[in-house]
Short mmCIF file of C-alpha atoms in Angstrom, two decimals:
data_model
loop_
_atom_site.label_atom_id
_atom_site.label_comp_id
_atom_site.label_asym_id
_atom_site.label_seq_id
_atom_site.Cartn_x
_atom_site.Cartn_y
_atom_site.Cartn_z
CA MET A 286 85.10 113.22 68.08
CA LYS A 287 86.15 113.36 64.46
CA LYS A 288 87.44 110.13 63.00
CA GLY A 289 90.93 109.87 61.53
CA ILE A 290 92.49 112.98 63.11
CA HIS A 291 93.49 111.61 66.53
CA PRO A 292 96.75 109.72 67.09
CA GLU A 293 96.60 106.09 68.14
CA TYR A 294 96.88 105.81 71.94
CA HIS A 295 98.38 102.53 73.17
CA ARG A 296 100.59 101.01 75.88
CA CYS A 297 104.26 101.87 75.76
CA ILE A 298 107.39 100.99 77.75
CA VAL A 299 109.21 103.73 79.68
CA THR A 300 112.90 103.05 80.37
CA CYS A 301 115.06 104.98 82.86
CA VAL A 302 118.52 105.62 81.43
CA SER A 303 120.08 106.09 84.90
CA CYS A 304 119.00 102.91 86.67
CA GLY A 305 117.51 100.74 83.91
CA ASN A 306 114.06 100.55 85.55
CA THR A 307 111.18 99.95 83.14
CA PHE A 308 107.45 100.43 83.54
CA GLU A 309 104.41 100.52 81.32
CA THR A 310 102.20 103.51 80.62
CA GLY A 311 99.91 104.82 77.91
CA SER A 312 101.14 107.11 75.17
CA VAL A 313 101.06 107.81 71.47
CA LEU A 314 104.76 106.87 71.36
CA ASP A 315 106.03 103.28 71.22
CA HIS A 316 108.95 103.71 73.62
CA ILE A 317 109.99 106.52 76.00
CA LYS A 318 113.43 107.01 77.59
CA VAL A 319 113.72 109.20 80.71
CA ASP A 320 116.85 110.42 82.50
CA THR A 321 115.53 109.91 86.03
CA CYS A 322 112.57 107.94 87.36
CA SER A 323 110.91 107.62 90.76
CA ASN A 324 113.07 104.55 91.45
CA CYS A 325 116.36 106.50 91.35
CA HIS A 326 115.36 110.16 91.96
CA PRO A 327 116.80 111.47 95.27
CA PHE A 328 113.48 113.01 96.35
CA TYR A 329 111.61 109.71 96.14
CA THR A 330 114.42 107.51 97.49
CA GLY A 331 114.91 109.66 100.61
CA LYS A 332 118.55 110.41 99.82
CA GLN A 333 117.94 114.07 99.04
CA ARG A 334 120.05 116.54 100.96
CA TYR A 335 118.68 119.91 101.95
CA VAL A 336 121.03 122.85 101.60
CA GLN A 337 120.56 125.71 104.02
CA VAL A 338 120.01 128.80 101.91
CA ASP A 339 120.38 132.27 103.40
CA GLY A 340 117.63 134.73 102.69
CA PRO A 341 118.14 138.12 101.05
CA ILE A 342 118.31 139.93 104.40
CA ASP A 343 121.07 137.63 105.66
CA ARG A 344 123.07 138.15 102.45
CA PHE A 345 122.63 141.94 102.71
CA ASN A 346 123.77 141.98 106.34
CA ARG A 347 126.78 139.80 105.59
CA LYS A 348 127.71 141.89 102.51
CA TYR A 349 127.71 145.16 104.46
CA GLY A 350 129.09 143.74 107.72
CA ILE A 351 125.98 144.39 109.77
CA LYS A 352 126.02 142.36 112.97
CA THR A 353 122.83 140.72 114.18
CA ASP A 354 122.07 139.12 117.54
CA GLU A 355 122.93 135.68 116.13
CA ASN A 356 126.40 136.50 114.74
CA LYS A 357 127.81 139.10 117.19
#
């Protein structure tokens, strides 16, 4: 590696703006602020809700009034 062209890599503090959680990681920055962390993100906390999304065929059938076995 060439000397003098690489940034200095050191420990930095990451702060979550939403919940205030802090943790330490390595970076070339001194301090990092994130909007959401694993402590408050719905996917990691188990509070995520799944929305039932209709597929393109269901939308087509509903748009043109085509009845299927399920919605007769």
